[in-house]
Tab-separated table of N, CA and C in Angstrom:
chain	number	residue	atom	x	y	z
A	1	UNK	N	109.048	85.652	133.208
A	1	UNK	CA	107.923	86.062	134.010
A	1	UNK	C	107.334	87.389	133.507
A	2	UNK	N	108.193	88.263	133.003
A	2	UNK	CA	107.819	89.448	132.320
A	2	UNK	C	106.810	89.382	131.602
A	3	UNK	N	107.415	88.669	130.231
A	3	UNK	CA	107.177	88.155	129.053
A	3	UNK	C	105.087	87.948	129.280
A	4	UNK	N	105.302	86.763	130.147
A	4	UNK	CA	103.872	86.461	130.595
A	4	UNK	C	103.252	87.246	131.114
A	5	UNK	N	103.805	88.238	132.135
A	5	UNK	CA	102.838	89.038	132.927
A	5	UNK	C	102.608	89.922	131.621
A	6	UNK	N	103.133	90.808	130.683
A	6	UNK	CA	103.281	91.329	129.706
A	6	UNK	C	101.629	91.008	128.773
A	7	UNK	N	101.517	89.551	128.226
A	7	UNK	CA	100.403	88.918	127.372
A	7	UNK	C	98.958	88.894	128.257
A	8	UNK	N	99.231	88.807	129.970
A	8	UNK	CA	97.941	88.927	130.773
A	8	UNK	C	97.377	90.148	130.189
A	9	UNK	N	98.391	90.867	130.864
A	9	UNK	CA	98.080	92.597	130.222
A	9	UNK	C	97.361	92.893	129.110
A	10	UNK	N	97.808	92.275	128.275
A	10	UNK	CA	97.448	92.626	127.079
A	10	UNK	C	95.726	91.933	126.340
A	11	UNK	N	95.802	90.827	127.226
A	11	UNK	CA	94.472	90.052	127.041
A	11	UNK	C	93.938	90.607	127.786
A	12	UNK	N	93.947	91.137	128.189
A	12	UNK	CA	93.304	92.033	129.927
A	12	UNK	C	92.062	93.178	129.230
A	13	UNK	N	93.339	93.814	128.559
A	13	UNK	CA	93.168	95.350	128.015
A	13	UNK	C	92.315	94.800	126.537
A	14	UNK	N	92.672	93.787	125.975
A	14	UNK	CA	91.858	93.420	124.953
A	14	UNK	C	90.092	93.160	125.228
A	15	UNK	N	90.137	92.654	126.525
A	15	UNK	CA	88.829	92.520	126.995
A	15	UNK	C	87.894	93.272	126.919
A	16	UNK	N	89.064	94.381	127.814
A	16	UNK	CA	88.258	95.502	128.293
A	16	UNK	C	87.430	96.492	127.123
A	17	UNK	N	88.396	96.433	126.214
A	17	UNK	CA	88.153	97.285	125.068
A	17	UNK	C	86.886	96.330	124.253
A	18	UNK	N	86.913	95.566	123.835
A	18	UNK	CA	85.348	94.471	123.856
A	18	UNK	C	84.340	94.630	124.371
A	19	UNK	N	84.520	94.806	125.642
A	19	UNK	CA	83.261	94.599	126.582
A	19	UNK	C	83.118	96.080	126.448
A	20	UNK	N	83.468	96.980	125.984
A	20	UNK	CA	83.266	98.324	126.521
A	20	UNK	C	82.440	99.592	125.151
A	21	UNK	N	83.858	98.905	123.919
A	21	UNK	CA	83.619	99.349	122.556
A	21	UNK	C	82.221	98.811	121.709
A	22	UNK	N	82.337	97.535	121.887
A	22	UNK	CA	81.507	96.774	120.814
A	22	UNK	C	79.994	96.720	121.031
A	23	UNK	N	79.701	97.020	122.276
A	23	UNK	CA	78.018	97.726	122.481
A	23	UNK	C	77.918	98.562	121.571
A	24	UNK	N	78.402	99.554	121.887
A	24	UNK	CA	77.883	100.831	121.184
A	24	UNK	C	77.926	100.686	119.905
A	25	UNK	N	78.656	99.538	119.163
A	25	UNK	CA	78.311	99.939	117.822
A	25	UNK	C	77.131	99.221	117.487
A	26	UNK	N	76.541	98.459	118.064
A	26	UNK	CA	75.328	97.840	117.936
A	26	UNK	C	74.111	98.946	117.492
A	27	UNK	N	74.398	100.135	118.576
A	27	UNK	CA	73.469	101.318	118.659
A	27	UNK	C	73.385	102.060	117.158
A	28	UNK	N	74.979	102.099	116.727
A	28	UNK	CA	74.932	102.568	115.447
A	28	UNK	C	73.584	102.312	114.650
A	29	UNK	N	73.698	102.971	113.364
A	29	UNK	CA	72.377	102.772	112.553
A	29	UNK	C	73.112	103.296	111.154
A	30	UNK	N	73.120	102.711	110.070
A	30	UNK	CA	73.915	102.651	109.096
A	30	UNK	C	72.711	102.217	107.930
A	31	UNK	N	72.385	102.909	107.115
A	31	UNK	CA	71.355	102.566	105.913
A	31	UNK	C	72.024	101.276	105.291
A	32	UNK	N	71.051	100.283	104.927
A	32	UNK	CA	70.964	99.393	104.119
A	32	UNK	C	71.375	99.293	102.856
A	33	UNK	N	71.994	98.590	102.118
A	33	UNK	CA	72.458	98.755	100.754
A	33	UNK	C	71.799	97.710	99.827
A	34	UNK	N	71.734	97.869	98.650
A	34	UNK	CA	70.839	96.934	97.968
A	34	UNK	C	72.126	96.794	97.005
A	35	UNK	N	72.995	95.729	96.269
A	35	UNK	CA	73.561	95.458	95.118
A	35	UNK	C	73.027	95.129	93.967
A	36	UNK	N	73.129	96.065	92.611
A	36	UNK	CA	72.253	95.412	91.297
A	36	UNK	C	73.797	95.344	90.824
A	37	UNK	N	73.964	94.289	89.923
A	37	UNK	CA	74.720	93.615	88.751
A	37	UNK	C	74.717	93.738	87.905
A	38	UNK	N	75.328	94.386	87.377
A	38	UNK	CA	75.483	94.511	85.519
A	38	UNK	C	76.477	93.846	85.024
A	39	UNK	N	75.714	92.819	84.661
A	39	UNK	CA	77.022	91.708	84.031
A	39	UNK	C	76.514	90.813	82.346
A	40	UNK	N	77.878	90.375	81.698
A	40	UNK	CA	77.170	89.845	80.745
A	40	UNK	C	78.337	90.294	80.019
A	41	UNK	N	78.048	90.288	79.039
A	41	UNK	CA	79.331	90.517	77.952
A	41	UNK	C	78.504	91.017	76.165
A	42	UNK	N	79.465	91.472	75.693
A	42	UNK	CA	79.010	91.955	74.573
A	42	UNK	C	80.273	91.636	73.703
A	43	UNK	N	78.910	91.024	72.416
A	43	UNK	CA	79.875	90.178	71.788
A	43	UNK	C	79.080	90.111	70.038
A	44	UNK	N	79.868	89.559	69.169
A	44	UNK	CA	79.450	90.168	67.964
A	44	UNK	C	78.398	88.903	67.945
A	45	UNK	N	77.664	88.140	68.526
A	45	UNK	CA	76.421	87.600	68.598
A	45	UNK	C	75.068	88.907	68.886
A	46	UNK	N	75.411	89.802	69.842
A	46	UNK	CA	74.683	90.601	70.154
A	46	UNK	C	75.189	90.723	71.442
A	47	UNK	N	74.294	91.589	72.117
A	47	UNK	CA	74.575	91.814	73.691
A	47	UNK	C	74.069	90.821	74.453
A	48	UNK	N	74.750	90.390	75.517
A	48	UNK	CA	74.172	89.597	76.152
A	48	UNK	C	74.361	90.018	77.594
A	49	UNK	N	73.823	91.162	77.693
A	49	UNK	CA	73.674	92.011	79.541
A	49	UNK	C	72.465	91.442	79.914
A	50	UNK	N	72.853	91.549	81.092
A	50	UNK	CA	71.854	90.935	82.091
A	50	UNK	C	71.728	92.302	83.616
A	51	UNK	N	70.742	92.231	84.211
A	51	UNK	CA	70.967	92.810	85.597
A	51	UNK	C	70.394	91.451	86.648
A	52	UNK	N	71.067	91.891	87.368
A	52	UNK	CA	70.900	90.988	88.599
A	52	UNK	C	70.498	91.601	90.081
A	53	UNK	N	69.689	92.116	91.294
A	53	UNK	CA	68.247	91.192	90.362
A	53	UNK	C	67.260	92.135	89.352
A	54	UNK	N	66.605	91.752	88.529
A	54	UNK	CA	65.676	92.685	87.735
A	54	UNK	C	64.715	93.788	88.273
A	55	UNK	N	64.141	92.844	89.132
A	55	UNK	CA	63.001	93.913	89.924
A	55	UNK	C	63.332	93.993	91.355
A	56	UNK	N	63.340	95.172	92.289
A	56	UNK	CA	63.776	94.997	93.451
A	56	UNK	C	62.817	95.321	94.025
A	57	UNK	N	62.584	95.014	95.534
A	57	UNK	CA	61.764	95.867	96.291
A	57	UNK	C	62.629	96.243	97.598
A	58	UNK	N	62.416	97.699	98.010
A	58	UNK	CA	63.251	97.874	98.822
A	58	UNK	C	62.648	98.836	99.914
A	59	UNK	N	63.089	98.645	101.452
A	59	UNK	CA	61.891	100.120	102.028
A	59	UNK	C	62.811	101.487	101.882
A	60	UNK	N	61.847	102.476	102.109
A	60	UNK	CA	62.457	103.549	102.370
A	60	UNK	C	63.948	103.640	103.048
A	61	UNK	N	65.195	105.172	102.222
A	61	UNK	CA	66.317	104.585	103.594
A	61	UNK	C	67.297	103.834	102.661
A	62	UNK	N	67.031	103.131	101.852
A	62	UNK	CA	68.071	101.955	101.086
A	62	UNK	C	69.084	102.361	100.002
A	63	UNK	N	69.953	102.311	100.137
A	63	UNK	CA	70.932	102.722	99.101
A	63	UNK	C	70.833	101.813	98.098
A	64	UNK	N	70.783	101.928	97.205
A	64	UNK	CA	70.915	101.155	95.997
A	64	UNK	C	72.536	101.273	95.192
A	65	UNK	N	72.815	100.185	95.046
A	65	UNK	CA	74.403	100.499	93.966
A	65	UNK	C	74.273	100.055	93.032
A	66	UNK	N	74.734	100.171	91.795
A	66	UNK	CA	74.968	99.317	90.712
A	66	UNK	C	76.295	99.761	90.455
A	67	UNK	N	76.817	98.163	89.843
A	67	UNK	CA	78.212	97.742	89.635
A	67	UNK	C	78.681	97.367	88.377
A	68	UNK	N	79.197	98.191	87.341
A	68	UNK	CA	79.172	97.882	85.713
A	68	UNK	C	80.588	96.095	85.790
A	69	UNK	N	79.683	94.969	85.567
A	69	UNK	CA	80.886	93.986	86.091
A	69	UNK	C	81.205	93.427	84.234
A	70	UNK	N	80.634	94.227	83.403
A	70	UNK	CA	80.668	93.576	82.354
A	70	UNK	C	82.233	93.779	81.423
A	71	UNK	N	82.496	93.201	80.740
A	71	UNK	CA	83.594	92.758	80.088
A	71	UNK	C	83.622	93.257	78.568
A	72	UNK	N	84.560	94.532	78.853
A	72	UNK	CA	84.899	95.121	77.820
A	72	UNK	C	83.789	96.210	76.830
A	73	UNK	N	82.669	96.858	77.712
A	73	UNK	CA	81.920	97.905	77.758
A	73	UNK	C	81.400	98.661	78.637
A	74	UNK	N	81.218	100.282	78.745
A	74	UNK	CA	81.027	100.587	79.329
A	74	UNK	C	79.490	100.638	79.805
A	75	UNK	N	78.936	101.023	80.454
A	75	UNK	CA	77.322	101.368	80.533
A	75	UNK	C	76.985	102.623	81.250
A	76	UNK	N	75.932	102.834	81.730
A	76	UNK	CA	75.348	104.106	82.196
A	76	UNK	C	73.786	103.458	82.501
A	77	UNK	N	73.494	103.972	83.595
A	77	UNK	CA	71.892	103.635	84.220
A	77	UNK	C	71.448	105.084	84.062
A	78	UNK	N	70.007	104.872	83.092
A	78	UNK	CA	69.146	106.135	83.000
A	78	UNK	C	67.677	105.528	83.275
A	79	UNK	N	67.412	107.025	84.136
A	79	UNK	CA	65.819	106.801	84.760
A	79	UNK	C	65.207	107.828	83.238
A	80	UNK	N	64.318	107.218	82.719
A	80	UNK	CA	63.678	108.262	81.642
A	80	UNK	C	62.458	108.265	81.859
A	81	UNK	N	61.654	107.209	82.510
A	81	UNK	CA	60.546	107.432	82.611
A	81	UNK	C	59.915	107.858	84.023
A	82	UNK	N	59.234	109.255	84.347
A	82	UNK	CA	59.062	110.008	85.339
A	82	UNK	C	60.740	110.171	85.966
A	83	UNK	N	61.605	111.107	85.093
A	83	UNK	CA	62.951	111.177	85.822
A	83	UNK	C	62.564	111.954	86.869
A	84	UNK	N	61.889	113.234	87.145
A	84	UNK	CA	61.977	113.950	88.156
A	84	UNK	C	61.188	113.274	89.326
A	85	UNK	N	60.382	112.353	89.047
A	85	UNK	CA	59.878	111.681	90.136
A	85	UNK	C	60.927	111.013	90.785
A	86	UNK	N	61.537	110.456	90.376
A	86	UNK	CA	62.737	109.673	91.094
A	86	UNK	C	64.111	110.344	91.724
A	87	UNK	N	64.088	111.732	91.245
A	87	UNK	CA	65.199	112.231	91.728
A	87	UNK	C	64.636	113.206	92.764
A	88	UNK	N	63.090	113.361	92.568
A	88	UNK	CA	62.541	113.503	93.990
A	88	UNK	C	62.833	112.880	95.283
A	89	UNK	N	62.724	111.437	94.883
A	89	UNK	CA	62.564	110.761	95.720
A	89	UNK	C	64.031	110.049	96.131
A	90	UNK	N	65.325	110.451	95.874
A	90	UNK	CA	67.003	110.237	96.504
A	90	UNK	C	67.224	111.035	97.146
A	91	UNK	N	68.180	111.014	97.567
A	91	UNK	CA	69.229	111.873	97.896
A	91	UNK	C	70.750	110.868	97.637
A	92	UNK	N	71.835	111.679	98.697
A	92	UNK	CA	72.767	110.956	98.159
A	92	UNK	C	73.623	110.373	96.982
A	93	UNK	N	73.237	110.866	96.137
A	93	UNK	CA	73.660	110.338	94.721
A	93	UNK	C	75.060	110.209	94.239
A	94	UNK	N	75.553	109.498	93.698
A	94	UNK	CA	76.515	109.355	93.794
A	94	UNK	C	76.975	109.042	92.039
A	95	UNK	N	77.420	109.995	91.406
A	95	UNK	CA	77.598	109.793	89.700
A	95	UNK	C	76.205	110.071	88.980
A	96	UNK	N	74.820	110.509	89.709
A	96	UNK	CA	73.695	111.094	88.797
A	96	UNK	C	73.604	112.077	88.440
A	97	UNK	N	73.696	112.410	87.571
A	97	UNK	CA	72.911	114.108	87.098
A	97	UNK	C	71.577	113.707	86.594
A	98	UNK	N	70.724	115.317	86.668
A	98	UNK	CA	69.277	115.121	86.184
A	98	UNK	C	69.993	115.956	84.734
A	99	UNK	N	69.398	115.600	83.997
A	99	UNK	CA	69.713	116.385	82.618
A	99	UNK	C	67.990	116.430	82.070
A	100	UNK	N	67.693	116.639	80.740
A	100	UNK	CA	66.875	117.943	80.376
A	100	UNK	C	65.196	116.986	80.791
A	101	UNK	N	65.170	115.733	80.420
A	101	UNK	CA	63.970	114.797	80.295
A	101	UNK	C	64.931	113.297	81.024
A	102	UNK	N	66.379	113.193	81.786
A	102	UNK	CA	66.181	112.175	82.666
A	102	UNK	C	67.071	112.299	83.639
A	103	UNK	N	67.387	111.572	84.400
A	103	UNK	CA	68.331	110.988	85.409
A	103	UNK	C	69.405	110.069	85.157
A	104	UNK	N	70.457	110.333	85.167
A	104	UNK	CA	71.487	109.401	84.343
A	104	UNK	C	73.052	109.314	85.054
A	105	UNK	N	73.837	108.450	85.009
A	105	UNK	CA	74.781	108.228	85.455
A	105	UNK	C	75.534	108.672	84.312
A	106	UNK	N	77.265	108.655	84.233
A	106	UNK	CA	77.702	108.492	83.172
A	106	UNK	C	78.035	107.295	82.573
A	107	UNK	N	78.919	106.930	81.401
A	107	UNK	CA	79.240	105.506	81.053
A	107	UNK	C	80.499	105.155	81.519
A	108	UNK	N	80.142	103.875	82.665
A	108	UNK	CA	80.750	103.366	83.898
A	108	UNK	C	81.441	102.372	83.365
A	109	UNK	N	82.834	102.761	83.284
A	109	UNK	CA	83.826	101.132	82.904
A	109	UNK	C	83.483	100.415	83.439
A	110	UNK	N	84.015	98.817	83.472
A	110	UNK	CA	83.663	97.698	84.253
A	110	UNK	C	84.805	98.053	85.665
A	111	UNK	N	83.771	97.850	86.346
A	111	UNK	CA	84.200	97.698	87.965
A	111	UNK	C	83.818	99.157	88.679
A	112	UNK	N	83.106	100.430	87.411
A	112	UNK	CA	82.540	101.429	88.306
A	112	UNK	C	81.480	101.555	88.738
A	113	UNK	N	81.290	102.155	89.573
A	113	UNK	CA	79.982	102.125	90.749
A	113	UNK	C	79.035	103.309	90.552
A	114	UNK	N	77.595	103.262	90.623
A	114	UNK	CA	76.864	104.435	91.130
A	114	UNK	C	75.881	103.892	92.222
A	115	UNK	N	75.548	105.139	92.754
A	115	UNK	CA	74.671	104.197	93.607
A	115	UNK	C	73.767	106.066	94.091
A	116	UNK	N	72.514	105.572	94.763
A	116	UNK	CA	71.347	106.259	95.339
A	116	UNK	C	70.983	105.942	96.289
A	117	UNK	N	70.781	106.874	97.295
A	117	UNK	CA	69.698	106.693	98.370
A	117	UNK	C	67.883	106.664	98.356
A	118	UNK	N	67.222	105.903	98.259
A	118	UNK	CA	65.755	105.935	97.931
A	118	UNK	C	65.552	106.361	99.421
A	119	UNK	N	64.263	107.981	99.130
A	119	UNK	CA	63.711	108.542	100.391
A	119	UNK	C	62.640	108.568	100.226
A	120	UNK	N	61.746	108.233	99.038
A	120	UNK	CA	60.419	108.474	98.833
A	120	UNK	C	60.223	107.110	98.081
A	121	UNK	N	58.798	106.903	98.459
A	121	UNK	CA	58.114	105.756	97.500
A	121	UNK	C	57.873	106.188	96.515
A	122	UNK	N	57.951	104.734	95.819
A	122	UNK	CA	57.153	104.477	94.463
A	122	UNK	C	58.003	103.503	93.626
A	123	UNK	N	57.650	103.643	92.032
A	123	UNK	CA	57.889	102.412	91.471
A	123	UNK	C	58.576	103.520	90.354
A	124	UNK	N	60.114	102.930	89.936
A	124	UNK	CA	61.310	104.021	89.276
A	124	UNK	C	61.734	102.323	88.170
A	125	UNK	N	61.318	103.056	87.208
A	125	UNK	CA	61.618	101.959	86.018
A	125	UNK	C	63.162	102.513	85.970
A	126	UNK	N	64.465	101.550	85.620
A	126	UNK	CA	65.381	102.565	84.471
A	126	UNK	C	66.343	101.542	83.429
A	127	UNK	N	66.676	101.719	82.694
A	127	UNK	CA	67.540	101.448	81.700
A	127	UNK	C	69.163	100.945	81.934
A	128	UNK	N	69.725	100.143	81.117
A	128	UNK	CA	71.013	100.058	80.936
A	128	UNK	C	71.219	100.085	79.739
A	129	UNK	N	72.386	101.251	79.494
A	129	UNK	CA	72.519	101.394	78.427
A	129	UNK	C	74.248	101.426	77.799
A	130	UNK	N	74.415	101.399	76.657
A	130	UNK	CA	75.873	101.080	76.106
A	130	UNK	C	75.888	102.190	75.012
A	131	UNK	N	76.927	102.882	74.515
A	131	UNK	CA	77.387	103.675	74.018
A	131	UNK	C	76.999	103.538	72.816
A	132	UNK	N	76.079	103.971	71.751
A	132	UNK	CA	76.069	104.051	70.822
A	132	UNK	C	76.040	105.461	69.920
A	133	UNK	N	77.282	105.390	68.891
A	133	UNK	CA	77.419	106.912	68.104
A	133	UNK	C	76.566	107.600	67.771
A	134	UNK	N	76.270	106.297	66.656
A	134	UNK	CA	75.559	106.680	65.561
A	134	UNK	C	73.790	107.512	66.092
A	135	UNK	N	73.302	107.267	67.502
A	135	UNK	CA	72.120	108.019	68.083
A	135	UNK	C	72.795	109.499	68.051
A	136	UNK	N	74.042	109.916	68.666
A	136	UNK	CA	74.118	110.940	69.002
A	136	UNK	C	74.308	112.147	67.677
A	137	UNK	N	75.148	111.483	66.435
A	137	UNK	CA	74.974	112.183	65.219
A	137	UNK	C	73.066	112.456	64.720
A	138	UNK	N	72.667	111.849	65.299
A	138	UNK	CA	70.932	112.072	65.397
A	138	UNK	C	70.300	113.150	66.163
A	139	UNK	N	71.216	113.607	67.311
A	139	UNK	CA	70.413	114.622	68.237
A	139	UNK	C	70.143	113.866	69.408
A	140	UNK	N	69.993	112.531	69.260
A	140	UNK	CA	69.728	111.401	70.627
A	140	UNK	C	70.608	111.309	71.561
A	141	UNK	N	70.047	110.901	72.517
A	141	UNK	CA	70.890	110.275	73.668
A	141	UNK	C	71.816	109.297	73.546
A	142	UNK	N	72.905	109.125	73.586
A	142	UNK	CA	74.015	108.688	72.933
A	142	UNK	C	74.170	107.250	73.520
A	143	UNK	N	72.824	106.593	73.422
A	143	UNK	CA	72.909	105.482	74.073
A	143	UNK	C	71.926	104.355	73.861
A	144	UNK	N	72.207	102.592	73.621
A	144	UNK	CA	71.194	102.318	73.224
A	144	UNK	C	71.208	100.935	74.456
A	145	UNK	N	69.596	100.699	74.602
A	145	UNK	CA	69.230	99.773	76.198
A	145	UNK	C	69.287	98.444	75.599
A	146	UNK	N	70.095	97.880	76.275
A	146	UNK	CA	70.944	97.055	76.610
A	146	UNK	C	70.010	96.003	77.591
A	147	UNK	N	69.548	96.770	78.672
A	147	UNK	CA	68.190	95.732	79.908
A	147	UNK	C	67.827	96.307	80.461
A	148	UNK	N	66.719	96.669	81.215
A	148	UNK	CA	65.547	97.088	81.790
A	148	UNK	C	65.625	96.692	83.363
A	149	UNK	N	65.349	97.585	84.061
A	149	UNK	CA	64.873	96.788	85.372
A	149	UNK	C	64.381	98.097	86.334
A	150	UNK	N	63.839	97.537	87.417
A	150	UNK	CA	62.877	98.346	88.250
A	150	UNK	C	63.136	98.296	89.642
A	151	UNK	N	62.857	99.425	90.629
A	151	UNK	CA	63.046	99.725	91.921
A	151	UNK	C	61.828	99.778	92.107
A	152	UNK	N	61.446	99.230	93.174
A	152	UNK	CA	59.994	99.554	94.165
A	152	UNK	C	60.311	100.200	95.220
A	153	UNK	N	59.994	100.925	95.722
A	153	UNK	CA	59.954	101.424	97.318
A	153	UNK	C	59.186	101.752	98.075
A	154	UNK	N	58.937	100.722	98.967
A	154	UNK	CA	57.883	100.889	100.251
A	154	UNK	C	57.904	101.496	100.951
């Protein structure tokens, strides 16, 4: 009889905590996340990266992530064209630095993450790129694009 009165109790108190807790998180308000894909593989055919999806549109407010899922290289997402426009327009950043002419992550093993908060509109082209030496014995950016893709923000 314990035993049972014991499990009422407990379904009781489970209720209560339901009916009481789970409103309020409704109220919560938690920014939106957008997932881009970096996947594909690199292989002595050539590269074969892809992003997933290419062009986004997203409103104000939206976190954006990208996820290096590729197999056996690293990458790095750089904004080069209008970088300071775009780092106007984040916050939140998470693995960006602005450096001298862009916005850049570092080069993200497979399975590392960066990601941004978009606070301002507009249209932010940027790059994926893979480690290449032989640019940086040049004075270049030590990196060569790999795929292209674009953020909109409404």
């Amino acid at each position: 009889m314990k035993k049972n009165h014991a499990c009422w109790l407990s379904a009781l108190l489970m209720l209560w905590i339901s009916l009481s807790v789970f409103p309020l998180i409704d109220n919560l308000s938690a920014a939106e996340c957008q997932l881009i894909r970096i996947f594909g593989e690199k292989g002595a055919a050539g590269n074969q990266i892809q992003i997933k999806p290419v062009e986004v549109t997203i409103s104000r407010d939206t976190c954006v992530v990208w996820i290096n899922w590729v197999q056996g290289s690293n990458m790095r997402i750089i904004f080069r064209e209008d970088a300071k426009a775009c780092r106007s327009a984040t916050e939140s950043s998470s693995g960006f630095t602005e450096k001298d002419s862009f916005y850049t992550t570092s080069f993200l093993p497979r399975g590392g993450t960066s990601s941004l908060t978009f606070v301002g509109k507009g249209k932010f082209r940027y790059n994926i790129e893979i480690p290449d030496v032989s640019r940086s014995s040049m004075g270049l950016p030590p990196g060569q694009i790999v795929a292209k893709g674009t953020l909109i923000v409404e």
